[in-house]
């Protein structure tokens, strides 16, 4: 930059030189300011304007002294007051400069008045960075130029930054002195080592190589432990000391090959090791939850306590879990549980019963995929369609760390169902916490939050079910398999449960861990088959791959609507009817179907009932799914056998499939109708769901078309073991041989369109027709299986 050229464009040489000096912000350091002043006086372009002549040398020296003095005063007084870096400079006009004497004009620096400084400081406290509008308004009020106001704020911010840096330097200097003193004391101690055994002077050479390595490892572990404690304190928002002072011993009889560790929260311990994400590699990625309320911090502590309890119940065998003499199922020892675990959601409400179960199984899915499924509410509901009526994620407290689900905490709402009108839907509000304990070892725990909301004063409703710490521990195995240990622990109100289902629920079979694991195994097996490029044996080879997907999607929607109609979940808005001409154990509901392309429009009537039959679940399932025996109970078969024209396998068991059936004795009115049927069975129960469909619509679906526009109303059966302690009645095969069989709980449900006008009123005749249909079907099944009424 040419100072001479710049001055040639100004109104006067002397004024231009002064302007350059005044425009330098105070943020430049003093050395740079002094160098700038020296360069100005030595510049040839400024010789006529600022270089003092011999005659006027005194004035020039005085001006330099004034400039340096102002800088010195600035340094000395910056702790007490602030003054503008753009002080006014009063000089003579350009005409006076052209006078014969050619003397350099004098500069007068004006200090801000106390009132101006007071107003500037007041605004600085509120807004250290005022905008142009604020500076203009302040300059008018204080009779200053906007440039002066601007430079004042720049200098004030620089002053504040300098003060902070000096304070930080002082603290660092103190810390350095402290470390230097500690270093000197350590050096002194190393010069005179003391033997820990005898107390005398120790010889360094006596230490073995192994002991030296152990000491190095001990120091490393201590540093890692301190980091974990600091991270946990940051996660909870309060300091922790128990983690650094105690390591919990491993629990006995652990069936998971895991290391020893402790989470140190609330005095609770776990035998699972802290995962790699808690080490030094990703310590900065631990999610920090903003402390926006007491309730949220309580959720964090509840999640850690629930995880600890789940791990204990998943790993510990006897005496916490004991084998039942009848059936060999694992039963929770409540006395041992009370001694081992401190309840994290309070004591059990009066009148509530407790059900607890544990099941271990091998699943065709890896741990990461299963964790993602459990943490996504939609995928979780799709994985367990017969158990979850509806679910949603209400809040995400932590989304995890390092792009994974490790440390993820979210609040969820779910409606859990058992397919029977005699068992009410269980609505639960719970917290779900996911944690990686080791490489390939994950755990996902659920725990109810209704007790915490009562404590925090949040609005609550009457709770009919409380979910104690429940969930699963997943451990990767070779070839993409996983070992899943599932724990279910629930307290519920039994008063609204029918007496037929009370033994089933109290034994832990209805909503227990066995049912969750069995459903998970069946669904994962189905996914593995669908993802395979080979067509299973017995499948209809004429159906394309896209056609198979469309048919399976249609069957999935059919089964979901069937379950929603049986349990009266909030998926559809059902209205329960209290008709006097309906059997006591039959529940009849109605709803309107409007603007739903997957259903026929009009009034939909749903009727469902549950009965006990003295036959095994396997025999009952084989009878109901067999298309050759369908005429013995189905009025749609017209008294003749059904023929399977399409088959899609969903598992290794032949009973897990989707079929397309056609009546061999169709009349002219049913010439365009087929029956879509899905059947599935596992250790937790079985299902047979079907619905009549149009042939043209199914041809579109089998060719890979969209199945969302196929209208259907499902009906079907749900079969589960009765859950009684006795194995069941004695039956004979006709040859004199007898054997014991268990009973079954059969649920029969129909959904029928009684009127095609949504505005029409439901008639008594329609209700009687559905009631007679369901009663007649049950009687035909009993007669076919030779069951006594």
CSV table of C-alpha atoms in Angstrom, one decimal, residues 120 146 220 282 451 471 533 598 603 698 756 772:
chain,number,residue,atom,x,y,z
A,120,UNK,CA,-20.9,2.7,26.6
A,146,UNK,CA,-20.2,6.2,14.7
A,220,UNK,CA,-2.9,-47.9,32.4
A,282,UNK,CA,-14.2,-42.7,21.3
A,451,UNK,CA,-43.8,-44.5,38.6
A,471,UNK,CA,-35.4,-57.3,27.3
A,533,UNK,CA,-32.2,-66.6,-4.4
A,598,UNK,CA,-57.6,-52.1,1.2
A,603,UNK,CA,-70.2,-51.2,8.0
A,698,UNK,CA,-55.0,-61.7,-7.3
A,756,UNK,CA,-72.0,-51.4,1.9
A,772,UNK,CA,-74.8,-67.8,14.8
